[in-house]
Structures are given as C-alpha cells and as structure tokens.
PDB file of C-alpha atoms in Angstrom:
ATOM      1  CA  MET A 272       0.242   0.718  -0.024  1.00 62.00           C
ATOM      2  CA  SER A 273       1.012   4.204  -0.123  1.00 75.00           C
ATOM      3  CA  ILE A 274       0.568   6.788   1.308  1.00 89.00           C
ATOM      4  CA  SER A 275       1.481   9.347  -1.152  1.00 90.00           C
ATOM      5  CA  SER A 276      -2.537  11.050  -0.447  1.00 92.00           C
ATOM      6  CA  TYR A 277      -1.752  11.462   3.066  1.00 93.00           C
ATOM      7  CA  ILE A 278       1.755  12.929   2.234  1.00 93.00           C
ATOM      8  CA  LYS A 279       0.129  15.094  -1.221  1.00 93.00           C
ATOM      9  CA  GLU A 280      -2.652  16.737   2.160  1.00 94.00           C
ATOM     10  CA  ILE A 281       0.136  17.045   4.738  1.00 95.00           C
ATOM     11  CA  GLY A 282       2.874  18.188   2.563  1.00 91.00           C
ATOM     12  CA  ARG A 283       2.408  21.073   1.671  1.00 90.00           C
ATOM     13  CA  GLY A 284       5.103  23.088   3.639  1.00 83.00           C
ATOM     14  CA  LYS A 285       3.240  25.286   6.111  1.00 77.00           C
ATOM     15  CA  ARG A 286       0.684  26.548   4.856  1.00 83.00           C
ATOM     16  CA  GLY A 287      -0.227  25.323   2.349  1.00 89.00           C
ATOM     17  CA  ALA A 288      -0.780  22.374   4.534  1.00 92.00           C
ATOM     18  CA  ARG A 289      -4.090  20.496   5.382  1.00 95.00           C
ATOM     19  CA  ASP A 290      -4.476  18.259   8.370  1.00 95.00           C
ATOM     20  CA  LEU A 291      -5.641  14.539   8.017  1.00 96.00           C
ATOM     21  CA  SER A 292      -9.387  13.314   9.838  1.00 97.00           C
ATOM     22  CA  ARG A 293      -8.857  11.278  12.961  1.00 98.00           C
ATOM     23  CA  GLU A 294      -9.577   7.860  10.405  1.00 98.00           C
ATOM     24  CA  GLN A 295      -7.068   9.047   7.885  1.00 97.00           C
ATOM     25  CA  ALA A 296      -4.161   9.368  10.722  1.00 97.00           C
ATOM     26  CA  ALA A 297      -5.474   6.175  12.431  1.00 98.00           C
ATOM     27  CA  ASP A 298      -4.921   4.441   8.983  1.00 97.00           C
ATOM     28  CA  LEU A 299      -1.832   6.393   8.118  1.00 97.00           C
ATOM     29  CA  MET A 300      -0.334   4.842  11.166  1.00 97.00           C
ATOM     30  CA  ALA A 301      -1.986   1.498  11.039  1.00 97.00           C
ATOM     31  CA  GLN A 302      -0.349   1.366   8.085  1.00 96.00           C
ATOM     32  CA  LEU A 303       3.103   2.610   8.843  1.00 96.00           C
ATOM     33  CA  LEU A 304       3.048   0.588  12.275  1.00 97.00           C
ATOM     34  CA  ASP A 305       1.953  -2.968  10.617  1.00 96.00           C
ATOM     35  CA  GLY A 306       5.315  -2.077   8.168  1.00 94.00           C
ATOM     36  CA  GLN A 307       2.818  -1.150   4.462  1.00 93.00           C
ATOM     37  CA  ILE A 308       4.972   1.565   3.866  1.00 92.00           C
ATOM     38  CA  SER A 309       8.889   2.323   2.632  1.00 92.00           C
ATOM     39  CA  ALA A 310      11.849   3.919   4.488  1.00 93.00           C
ATOM     40  CA  LEU A 311      11.415   6.384   1.841  1.00 93.00           C
ATOM     41  CA  GLU A 312       7.133   7.802   2.960  1.00 94.00           C
ATOM     42  CA  ILE A 313       8.589   7.545   6.333  1.00 94.00           C
ATOM     43  CA  GLY A 314      11.023  10.103   6.248  1.00 94.00           C
ATOM     44  CA  ALA A 315       8.358  11.879   3.403  1.00 94.00           C
ATOM     45  CA  PHE A 316       5.419  11.328   6.855  1.00 94.00           C
ATOM     46  CA  CYS A 317       7.844  12.300   9.141  1.00 94.00           C
ATOM     47  CA  ILE A 318       9.434  16.046   7.554  1.00 94.00           C
ATOM     48  CA  ALA A 319       6.026  16.808   6.487  1.00 94.00           C
ATOM     49  CA  MET A 320       4.669  16.648   9.632  1.00 94.00           C
ATOM     50  CA  ARG A 321       7.648  17.971  11.502  1.00 93.00           C
ATOM     51  CA  VAL A 322       6.881  21.026   9.126  1.00 93.00           C
ATOM     52  CA  LYS A 323       3.017  21.502   9.599  1.00 93.00           C
ATOM     53  CA  GLY A 324       2.546  19.978  13.421  1.00 92.00           C
ATOM     54  CA  GLU A 325      -0.579  17.111  14.305  1.00 95.00           C
ATOM     55  CA  SER A 326      -3.629  18.704  15.475  1.00 96.00           C
ATOM     56  CA  PRO A 327      -5.344  16.801  17.855  1.00 97.00           C
ATOM     57  CA  GLU A 328      -7.535  14.794  15.706  1.00 98.00           C
ATOM     58  CA  GLU A 329      -4.896  13.636  14.014  1.00 98.00           C
ATOM     59  CA  LEU A 330      -2.365  12.560  16.986  1.00 98.00           C
ATOM     60  CA  ALA A 331      -5.496  11.054  18.138  1.00 98.00           C
ATOM     61  CA  GLY A 332      -6.491   9.138  15.310  1.00 98.00           C
ATOM     62  CA  PHE A 333      -2.596   8.227  15.976  1.00 98.00           C
ATOM     63  CA  LEU A 334      -3.409   7.228  18.901  1.00 98.00           C
ATOM     64  CA  ASP A 335      -6.245   5.004  17.501  1.00 98.00           C
ATOM     65  CA  ALA A 336      -4.146   3.160  15.440  1.00 98.00           C
ATOM     66  CA  VAL A 337      -1.311   2.749  18.700  1.00 98.00           C
ATOM     67  CA  GLN A 338      -3.199   1.655  20.817  1.00 96.00           C
ATOM     68  CA  PRO A 339      -4.704  -1.844  19.727  1.00 95.00           C
ATOM     69  CA  ARG A 340      -1.620  -2.540  18.875  1.00 97.00           C
ATOM     70  CA  LEU A 341       0.547  -1.564  21.999  1.00 97.00           C
ATOM     71  CA  ALA A 342       0.901  -5.384  24.321  1.00 96.00           C
ATOM     72  CA  LEU A 343      -0.849  -3.763  27.356  1.00 96.00           C
ATOM     73  CA  VAL A 344       0.390  -3.798  30.888  1.00 95.00           C
ATOM     74  CA  SER A 345      -1.477  -5.906  33.915  1.00 94.00           C
ATOM     75  CA  THR A 346      -1.671  -4.484  36.942  1.00 92.00           C
ATOM     76  CA  GLY A 347      -5.311  -5.750  38.005  1.00 89.00           C
ATOM     77  CA  GLY A 348      -7.386  -2.917  38.922  1.00 87.00           C
ATOM     78  CA  ALA A 349      -5.412  -0.810  40.520  1.00 87.00           C
ATOM     79  CA  PRO A 350      -5.095   3.098  41.347  1.00 90.00           C
ATOM     80  CA  THR A 351      -2.278   3.864  38.400  1.00 96.00           C
ATOM     81  CA  VAL A 352       0.134   6.400  36.384  1.00 98.00           C
ATOM     82  CA  VAL A 353       1.792   5.763  33.716  1.00 98.00           C
ATOM     83  CA  ILE A 354       4.605   8.493  32.853  1.00 98.00           C
ATOM     84  CA  PRO A 355       7.037   8.968  30.111  1.00 97.00           C
ATOM     85  CA  ALA A 356      10.027   9.699  30.357  1.00 96.00           C
ATOM     86  CA  TYR A 357      12.114  10.176  26.686  1.00 94.00           C
ATOM     87  CA  ASN A 358      13.725  12.500  27.026  1.00 90.00           C
ATOM     88  CA  GLY A 359      16.440  12.706  29.548  1.00 89.00           C
ATOM     89  CA  ALA A 360      19.021  14.899  31.561  1.00 89.00           C
ATOM     90  CA  ARG A 361      21.556  16.060  31.574  1.00 89.00           C
ATOM     91  CA  LYS A 362      21.791  19.326  33.574  1.00 91.00           C
ATOM     92  CA  LEU A 363      19.806  18.489  36.193  1.00 93.00           C
ATOM     93  CA  PRO A 364      19.418  14.799  38.031  1.00 95.00           C
ATOM     94  CA  ALA A 365      16.607  12.963  36.275  1.00 96.00           C
ATOM     95  CA  LEU A 366      14.399  13.125  39.204  1.00 97.00           C
ATOM     96  CA  VAL A 367      10.846  10.617  37.550  1.00 98.00           C
ATOM     97  CA  PRO A 368      12.567   7.659  39.803  1.00 98.00           C
ATOM     98  CA  LEU A 369      11.981   9.451  43.142  1.00 98.00           C
ATOM     99  CA  LEU A 370       8.319  10.958  41.533  1.00 98.00           C
ATOM    100  CA  ALA A 371       7.114   7.209  40.744  1.00 98.00           C
ATOM    101  CA  LEU A 372       8.792   5.495  43.554  1.00 98.00           C
ATOM    102  CA  LEU A 373       6.655   8.390  45.922  1.00 98.00           C
ATOM    103  CA  LEU A 374       3.588   7.277  43.956  1.00 98.00           C
ATOM    104  CA  ALA A 375       4.684   3.694  44.880  1.00 98.00           C
ATOM    105  CA  ARG A 376       4.682   4.666  48.488  1.00 97.00           C
ATOM    106  CA  GLU A 377       1.211   5.154  48.455  1.00 97.00           C
ATOM    107  CA  GLY A 378       0.096   2.339  47.240  1.00 97.00           C
ATOM    108  CA  VAL A 379      -0.005   3.519  43.685  1.00 97.00           C
ATOM    109  CA  ALA A 380       0.821   0.733  40.851  1.00 97.00           C
ATOM    110  CA  VAL A 381       3.378   3.237  38.374  1.00 98.00           C
ATOM    111  CA  LEU A 382       4.524   1.989  35.275  1.00 98.00           C
ATOM    112  CA  VAL A 383       7.818   4.397  33.490  1.00 98.00           C
ATOM    113  CA  HIS A 384       8.182   3.653  30.109  1.00 97.00           C
ATOM    114  CA  GLY A 385      10.923   5.425  27.432  1.00 96.00           C
ATOM    115  CA  SER A 386      13.369   4.914  24.770  1.00 90.00           C
ATOM    116  CA  LEU A 387      16.216   7.362  24.518  1.00 78.00           C
ATOM    117  CA  SER A 388      16.156   8.632  20.270  1.00 70.00           C
ATOM    118  CA  GLU A 389      18.662  11.793  20.606  1.00 63.00           C
ATOM    119  CA  VAL A 390      21.453  11.495  18.546  1.00 54.00           C
ATOM    120  CA  ASN A 391      24.011  12.231  20.902  1.00 61.00           C
ATOM    121  CA  ALA A 392      22.552   9.319  23.367  1.00 58.00           C
ATOM    122  CA  ASP A 393      24.984   9.533  25.877  1.00 70.00           C
ATOM    123  CA  ALA A 394      25.452  13.130  26.462  1.00 77.00           C
ATOM    124  CA  ARG A 395      21.738  12.331  28.873  1.00 88.00           C
ATOM    125  CA  VAL A 396      21.258  10.153  32.056  1.00 94.00           C
ATOM    126  CA  THR A 397      17.496   8.279  31.728  1.00 94.00           C
ATOM    127  CA  SER A 398      15.389   7.383  34.166  1.00 95.00           C
ATOM    128  CA  GLU A 399      16.121   3.569  32.968  1.00 96.00           C
ATOM    129  CA  SER A 400      19.387   3.986  34.202  1.00 96.00           C
ATOM    130  CA  VAL A 401      18.626   5.278  37.361  1.00 97.00           C
ATOM    131  CA  LEU A 402      16.146   2.784  38.148  1.00 98.00           C
ATOM    132  CA  ARG A 403      18.795   0.303  37.599  1.00 97.00           C
ATOM    133  CA  GLU A 404      20.720   1.543  40.225  1.00 98.00           C
ATOM    134  CA  LEU A 405      18.134   1.922  42.566  1.00 98.00           C
ATOM    135  CA  GLY A 406      17.049  -2.298  41.559  1.00 97.00           C
ATOM    136  CA  ILE A 407      14.792  -1.752  39.018  1.00 97.00           C
ATOM    137  CA  ASP A 408      15.534  -3.858  35.357  1.00 96.00           C
ATOM    138  CA  PRO A 409      13.438  -2.940  32.645  1.00 96.00           C
ATOM    139  CA  LEU A 410      10.759  -5.318  31.929  1.00 96.00           C
ATOM    140  CA  ALA A 411      11.877  -7.927  29.022  1.00 94.00           C
ATOM    141  CA  GLN A 412       8.088  -8.974  28.349  1.00 93.00           C
ATOM    142  CA  PRO A 413       5.365  -6.927  29.144  1.00 91.00           C
ATOM    143  CA  GLY A 414       4.162  -8.575  32.769  1.00 87.00           C
ATOM    144  CA  PRO A 415       1.419  -6.968  35.737  1.00 93.00           C
ATOM    145  CA  VAL A 416       2.714  -3.744  38.084  1.00 95.00           C
ATOM    146  CA  ALA A 417       0.768  -4.582  41.037  1.00 95.00           C
ATOM    147  CA  ALA A 418       0.065  -1.882  43.303  1.00 96.00           C
ATOM    148  CA  GLY A 419       2.539   0.014  45.164  1.00 97.00           C
ATOM    149  CA  GLN A 420       5.004  -1.359  42.345  1.00 97.00           C
ATOM    150  CA  VAL A 421       7.122   0.248  40.091  1.00 98.00           C
ATOM    151  CA  ALA A 422       8.169  -0.951  36.833  1.00 97.00           C
ATOM    152  CA  TYR A 423      10.044   0.120  33.883  1.00 97.00           C
ATOM    153  CA  ALA A 424       9.258  -0.434  30.073  1.00 97.00           C
ATOM    154  CA  PRO A 425      11.266  -0.305  27.535  1.00 96.00           C
ATOM    155  CA  THR A 426       9.171   0.925  24.319  1.00 97.00           C
ATOM    156  CA  ALA A 427      10.490  -1.838  22.718  1.00 96.00           C
ATOM    157  CA  VAL A 428       9.123  -4.018  24.769  1.00 97.00           C
ATOM    158  CA  LEU A 429       5.758  -2.015  24.215  1.00 97.00           C
ATOM    159  CA  SER A 430       5.387  -2.168  20.674  1.00 97.00           C
ATOM    160  CA  PRO A 431       8.890  -2.280  18.692  1.00 96.00           C
ATOM    161  CA  ALA A 432       7.409  -1.104  15.318  1.00 97.00           C
ATOM    162  CA  LEU A 433       6.701   2.889  17.605  1.00 97.00           C
ATOM    163  CA  ASP A 434      10.365   2.369  18.828  1.00 96.00           C
ATOM    164  CA  ALA A 435      11.764   1.915  15.429  1.00 95.00           C
ATOM    165  CA  LEU A 436       9.925   4.884  14.419  1.00 96.00           C
ATOM    166  CA  LEU A 437      11.517   6.860  16.759  1.00 94.00           C
ATOM    167  CA  GLN A 438      14.568   6.401  15.769  1.00 92.00           C
ATOM    168  CA  VAL A 439      14.253   7.701  12.712  1.00 92.00           C
ATOM    169  CA  ARG A 440      15.517  11.011  15.361  1.00 89.00           C
ATOM    170  CA  ARG A 441      18.680   9.227  14.967  1.00 85.00           C
ATOM    171  CA  THR A 442      19.072   9.843  10.465  1.00 87.00           C
ATOM    172  CA  LEU A 443      17.110  12.163  10.991  1.00 88.00           C
ATOM    173  CA  ALA A 444      18.234  14.658  13.734  1.00 84.00           C
ATOM    174  CA  LEU A 445      14.767  15.563  14.343  1.00 87.00           C
ATOM    175  CA  ARG A 446      11.991  14.813  16.483  1.00 89.00           C
ATOM    176  CA  ASN A 447       8.789  12.511  14.861  1.00 92.00           C
ATOM    177  CA  SER A 448       4.786  12.570  15.482  1.00 94.00           C
ATOM    178  CA  ALA A 449       5.904   9.474  17.543  1.00 95.00           C
ATOM    179  CA  HIS A 450       7.416  10.924  20.139  1.00 94.00           C
ATOM    180  CA  SER A 451       4.503  12.850  20.684  1.00 94.00           C
ATOM    181  CA  LEU A 452       1.853  10.435  20.487  1.00 96.00           C
ATOM    182  CA  VAL A 453       4.266   7.682  23.168  1.00 97.00           C
ATOM    183  CA  LYS A 454       3.650  11.473  25.952  1.00 96.00           C
ATOM    184  CA  LEU A 455      -0.110  11.334  25.386  1.00 97.00           C
ATOM    185  CA  MET A 456      -0.481   6.694  25.000  1.00 97.00           C
ATOM    186  CA  ASN A 457      -1.915   4.542  27.707  1.00 97.00           C
ATOM    187  CA  PRO A 458       0.158   1.444  27.739  1.00 97.00           C
ATOM    188  CA  VAL A 459      -1.836  -0.148  30.533  1.00 96.00           C
ATOM    189  CA  GLN A 460      -4.653  -2.519  30.849  1.00 94.00           C
ATOM    190  CA  GLY A 461      -7.724  -0.045  32.442  1.00 90.00           C
ATOM    191  CA  PRO A 462      -7.460   3.727  32.853  1.00 91.00           C
ATOM    192  CA  ALA A 463      -4.281   5.544  33.640  1.00 96.00           C
ATOM    193  CA  LEU A 464      -3.537   8.834  34.611  1.00 97.00           C
ATOM    194  CA  ILE A 465      -0.780  10.000  32.422  1.00 98.00           C
ATOM    195  CA  LEU A 466       1.381  12.243  33.989  1.00 98.00           C
ATOM    196  CA  THR A 467       3.017  14.423  30.567  1.00 97.00           C
ATOM    197  CA  SER A 468       4.976  17.102  29.277  1.00 95.00           C
ATOM    198  CA  TYR A 469       5.608  20.536  26.901  1.00 93.00           C
ATOM    199  CA  THR A 470       8.370  23.029  25.917  1.00 86.00           C
ATOM    200  CA  HIS A 471       5.900  25.538  25.784  1.00 85.00           C
ATOM    201  CA  ARG A 472       2.656  26.935  26.916  1.00 87.00           C
ATOM    202  CA  GLU A 473       0.718  27.323  24.025  1.00 89.00           C
ATOM    203  CA  TYR A 474       0.561  23.191  24.203  1.00 89.00           C
ATOM    204  CA  ILE A 475      -1.450  22.802  26.794  1.00 93.00           C
ATOM    205  CA  GLU A 476      -4.663  23.399  25.361  1.00 94.00           C
ATOM    206  CA  PRO A 477      -3.570  20.593  21.993  1.00 94.00           C
ATOM    207  CA  MET A 478      -2.259  18.075  24.751  1.00 96.00           C
ATOM    208  CA  GLY A 479      -5.258  18.487  27.064  1.00 96.00           C
ATOM    209  CA  HIS A 480      -8.067  18.453  24.050  1.00 97.00           C
ATOM    210  CA  THR A 481      -5.905  15.389  22.971  1.00 97.00           C
ATOM    211  CA  LEU A 482      -6.564  13.252  25.765  1.00 97.00           C
ATOM    212  CA  ARG A 483     -10.277  14.005  25.924  1.00 97.00           C
ATOM    213  CA  LEU A 484     -10.602  12.995  22.023  1.00 97.00           C
ATOM    214  CA  VAL A 485      -8.734   9.072  23.133  1.00 97.00           C
ATOM    215  CA  GLY A 486     -10.346   9.276  26.514  1.00 95.00           C
ATOM    216  CA  HIS A 487      -7.510   9.188  27.850  1.00 96.00           C
ATOM    217  CA  ALA A 488      -6.709  11.711  31.744  1.00 97.00           C
ATOM    218  CA  GLY A 489      -3.812  13.190  32.408  1.00 98.00           C
ATOM    219  CA  LEU A 490      -1.256  15.816  33.949  1.00 98.00           C
ATOM    220  CA  ILE A 491       0.159  18.119  31.611  1.00 98.00           C
ATOM    221  CA  LEU A 492       3.005  20.174  33.255  1.00 97.00           C
ATOM    222  CA  ARG A 493       6.220  21.905  32.064  1.00 93.00           C
ATOM    223  CA  GLY A 494       8.720  18.792  32.575  1.00 88.00           C
ATOM    224  CA  THR A 495      11.884  19.214  33.666  1.00 92.00           C
ATOM    225  CA  GLU A 496      14.592  18.600  30.096  1.00 90.00           C
ATOM    226  CA  GLY A 497      11.283  17.520  28.655  1.00 89.00           C
ATOM    227  CA  GLU A 498      10.921  14.801  31.259  1.00 94.00           C
ATOM    228  CA  PRO A 499       7.396  15.044  33.130  1.00 97.00           C
ATOM    229  CA  VAL A 500       8.422  16.040  37.297  1.00 97.00           C
ATOM    230  CA  ALA A 501       8.225  19.151  38.608  1.00 97.00           C
ATOM    231  CA  ASP A 502      11.745  21.224  38.600  1.00 95.00           C
ATOM    232  CA  PRO A 503      12.881  20.873  42.771  1.00 96.00           C
ATOM    233  CA  ARG A 504      14.133  24.769  42.023  1.00 95.00           C
ATOM    234  CA  ARG A 505      10.808  26.443  40.432  1.00 95.00           C
ATOM    235  CA  THR A 506       6.637  24.306  41.778  1.00 95.00           C
ATOM    236  CA  PRO A 507       5.337  24.961  36.853  1.00 95.00           C
ATOM    237  CA  ARG A 508       1.714  25.262  36.200  1.00 96.00           C
ATOM    238  CA  MET A 509       0.062  21.776  36.717  1.00 97.00           C
ATOM    239  CA  ASP A 510      -3.209  21.230  34.265  1.00 97.00           C
ATOM    240  CA  ALA A 511      -5.690  17.582  35.078  1.00 97.00           C
ATOM    241  CA  VAL A 512      -7.981  16.308  31.586  1.00 97.00           C
ATOM    242  CA  ILE A 513     -10.379  14.267  33.343  1.00 94.00           C
ATOM    243  CA  GLY A 514     -12.981  13.048  31.523  1.00 90.00           C
ATOM    244  CA  GLN A 515     -14.182  15.918  29.648  1.00 90.00           C
ATOM    245  CA  ASP A 516     -12.443  18.371  32.378  1.00 90.00           C
ATOM    246  CA  LEU A 517      -9.364  20.421  31.505  1.00 92.00           C
ATOM    247  CA  LEU A 518      -8.817  22.516  35.286  1.00 93.00           C
ATOM    248  CA  CYS A 519      -5.679  24.211  35.869  1.00 95.00           C
ATOM    249  CA  VAL A 520      -4.588  22.673  39.689  1.00 96.00           C
ATOM    250  CA  ASP A 521      -1.911  24.862  39.679  1.00 96.00           C
ATOM    251  CA  GLU A 522      -1.404  28.454  38.995  1.00 96.00           C
ATOM    252  CA  GLY A 523       2.616  27.231  39.263  1.00 95.00           C
ATOM    253  CA  GLU A 524       5.025  29.906  40.766  1.00 93.00           C
ATOM    254  CA  THR A 525       6.588  32.824  38.587  1.00 88.00           C
ATOM    255  CA  GLY A 526      10.266  34.529  40.140  1.00 85.00           C
ATOM    256  CA  SER A 527      13.740  33.588  39.937  1.00 83.00           C
ATOM    257  CA  LEU A 528      14.606  29.902  40.114  1.00 87.00           C
ATOM    258  CA  ALA A 529      15.708  28.479  43.924  1.00 86.00           C
ATOM    259  CA  LYS A 530      18.690  27.180  44.927  1.00 87.00           C
ATOM    260  CA  LEU A 531      19.278  23.506  46.551  1.00 88.00           C
ATOM    261  CA  ASP A 532      22.337  23.045  48.095  1.00 85.00           C
ATOM    262  CA  GLU A 533      21.246  19.362  48.543  1.00 91.00           C
ATOM    263  CA  LEU A 534      20.149  18.526  45.037  1.00 94.00           C
ATOM    264  CA  PRO A 535      23.713  16.962  43.587  1.00 93.00           C
ATOM    265  CA  THR A 536      25.889  18.600  41.233  1.00 92.00           C
ATOM    266  CA  ASP A 537      27.043  14.880  39.805  1.00 94.00           C
ATOM    267  CA  VAL A 538      23.718  13.988  37.637  1.00 94.00           C
ATOM    268  CA  SER A 539      25.464  10.756  36.788  1.00 95.00           C
ATOM    269  CA  ALA A 540      22.873   7.791  37.238  1.00 96.00           C
ATOM    270  CA  ALA A 541      24.506   6.636  40.526  1.00 97.00           C
ATOM    271  CA  SER A 542      24.432  10.092  43.138  1.00 97.00           C
ATOM    272  CA  THR A 543      20.998  10.403  41.163  1.00 97.00           C
ATOM    273  CA  ALA A 544      20.367   7.371  43.674  1.00 98.00           C
ATOM    274  CA  ARG A 545      22.139   7.726  46.089  1.00 98.00           C
ATOM    275  CA  TYR A 546      20.108  10.741  46.316  1.00 97.00           C
ATOM    276  CA  THR A 547      17.077   9.200  45.593  1.00 98.00           C
ATOM    277  CA  ARG A 548      17.080   6.456  48.341  1.00 98.00           C
ATOM    278  CA  ALA A 549      18.300   9.728  51.081  1.00 98.00           C
ATOM    279  CA  VAL A 550      15.227  11.079  50.573  1.00 98.00           C
ATOM    280  CA  LEU A 551      13.343   8.458  50.697  1.00 98.00           C
ATOM    281  CA  ALA A 552      14.512   7.656  53.701  1.00 98.00           C
ATOM    282  CA  GLY A 553      14.031  11.140  55.534  1.00 97.00           C
ATOM    283  CA  GLU A 554      17.604  12.163  55.503  1.00 97.00           C
ATOM    284  CA  LEU A 555      17.943  14.543  53.205  1.00 97.00           C
ATOM    285  CA  PRO A 556      13.786  16.696  52.323  1.00 96.00           C
ATOM    286  CA  LEU A 557      11.523  16.591  49.788  1.00 97.00           C
ATOM    287  CA  PRO A 558      11.552  19.364  47.154  1.00 96.00           C
ATOM    288  CA  GLU A 559       8.317  21.880  47.350  1.00 96.00           C
ATOM    289  CA  PRO A 560       7.685  21.105  43.598  1.00 97.00           C
ATOM    290  CA  ILE A 561       7.855  17.540  43.524  1.00 97.00           C
ATOM    291  CA  ALA A 562       5.623  17.294  46.152  1.00 98.00           C
ATOM    292  CA  ARG A 563       3.211  19.157  45.350  1.00 98.00           C
ATOM    293  CA  GLN A 564       3.066  17.465  42.164  1.00 98.00           C
ATOM    294  CA  LEU A 565       3.275  14.387  44.704  1.00 98.00           C
ATOM    295  CA  ARG A 566      -0.002  15.665  46.180  1.00 98.00           C
ATOM    296  CA  HIS A 567      -1.853  16.847  43.039  1.00 98.00           C
ATOM    297  CA  VAL A 568      -1.346  13.312  41.552  1.00 98.00           C
ATOM    298  CA  LEU A 569      -3.020  11.862  43.959  1.00 97.00           C
ATOM    299  CA  ALA A 570      -5.691  13.886  44.624  1.00 96.00           C
ATOM    300  CA  LEU A 571      -6.633  13.417  40.929  1.00 97.00           C
ATOM    301  CA  LEU A 572      -6.406   9.165  41.226  1.00 96.00           C
ATOM    302  CA  PRO A 573      -9.719   9.356  43.176  1.00 93.00           C
ATOM    303  CA  ARG A 574     -11.268  10.879  40.569  1.00 89.00           C
ATOM    304  CA  LEU A 575      -9.964   9.561  38.065  1.00 87.00           C
ATOM    305  CA  ALA A 576     -12.180   5.820  39.442  1.00 79.00           C
ATOM    306  CA  GLN A 577     -15.436   7.910  39.869  1.00 78.00           C
ATOM    307  CA  SER A 578     -14.971   8.528  35.894  1.00 71.00           C
TER     308      SER A 578
END
C-alpha cells in the first residue's frame, strides 16, 4: 500500500498543508506500524508532519492506531500512573524515579516507559539508568505491575514498530510524531493517569484536547528537561484532564529559580540514585515542587476512578 495521498495533503508546507481527518490519520499510522510503507515514505511523513505540526484530531487518529497494537501491561485494577520518560537529563538529576517511588509508597501501581532516541544519547542520563541503580531492571516482556510497585518498560517491549519510528530521529536528527504519541498513550490495561509534559505553554490546550478525544486522563506540566516531573527549584503550572474537563490544578510559581544545596551537582545515574534513596529515607528534604506534584496526582486518582 501507499500513503502518497496523505503525504500530498500534509506535505504542502506550513501554509499549504491540510490536516488529515482522525480516520485518515489512523489509517496512515496503522500502515506505518504494520510495515506496509517504504522507508522513503516514512521519512517524507516525518518531515511533513514536523513542518506542519499535528492537530489534536490527527494525534487522536494516530493513537487510535497505536493503542490496539501495544502489548499492554496489567495492573490488576490498582490505581495506576503512567510516566513517559523519553528525554533524560543533562543539567539536573533525573527525578522521575523519585516521583515514581514516592507514588508507589502510597500504594499506586506505576509504569515508567521510555526509549532514548537522541542523536547524542550518551550526553543524557536516563530514568532507566537511575532505576537500574535502584534495583529496578527493565521489563523483558509486558508483565503485571502490582499496587505499590514501579516497573520500567522499554518502548520496544510495548511496540517494536513504534520504537522503530522513534529511532528515525537518529537518521533525520529531528523529532517526529512518535515523540508526541508516546507522551499521550496509555500502555496499561484499564484507566490510568498519564503524567505528560510540554516545552511551550501553548501546547497545554492541544495536548488536553487530544487526551479528551481519546478518553485518557492526564496531568500536564512543563517538565524538567522534557521529563514529566516538576522542576525541584520552582513549581510549574499543572493542568489536569479528567473526563472531558481540562482544569488548572496548580498555577505554579513565578520569579527566580531557587537554589537547592541538597541537589547533587553530579547528575550521573549512581549519584542520582544515592540522592533518591536519601530523600526516600528522610535524610534529605523532598523538594516542595515535587511534593506538590505528588499531592495533585494522589488527589486526581480517586476522581479518575469515579469518572
């Protein structure tokens, strides 16, 4: 098969391109994930969508195709939080594992998933590497995650085809639509609260619209170096999607970034794991922005169950 008719619509440049319908987007992504199109067409799709940008309806259609092709993780009906961790850290410690373990301590089942597709991947410390230091190895296959447990699933375990699309970045040196999809998908059986992040504030509404279109719940914030965990130096704005509601749950803070002497300057996986253990043991204070994010997540989970 061919997606040339779709590329003709989306590949006309920033001003001339037209959005696909949700159904067209689902068909395009299904063909791509099922290996029915050529490498040349994949590259054309990635560049065209990068120039045009995805509409919420297109993202919803892409997710419609992704969802039934995921190897889903079971959580046995426990309150579940999904954390996509795809960026890694360079300047600050990678604190997604700290947030995940704090949630697990409250009886939440937590699935972290990720795949680093940076061209210069060695320059970043990943959540996967910190979790390994903390004794949590990646899943080799989608296994159950119990209440009070943290699991890490590489994207290749959830969907090899989706991971392959992410890795196109290593060839083109540009993000593509897969990087948006993995931030919004739900890879567990049953409802979950997805923690997701943006780089620019104008993305709040489109991301919220997409989550509402596909029926996923989420907490949206400006993450730390692209990871969906609050910057420990200043609380970001946080918005939540529950049902068809998009509401601000925290206005965040303005002003200068705080200086936290407790944060390690060595952001290696081993150093970050030591810091994480110290915070969990009460030997170092939990940064207030992360404490606030934790409280918001725990307050949203009962509402997720009710909805």
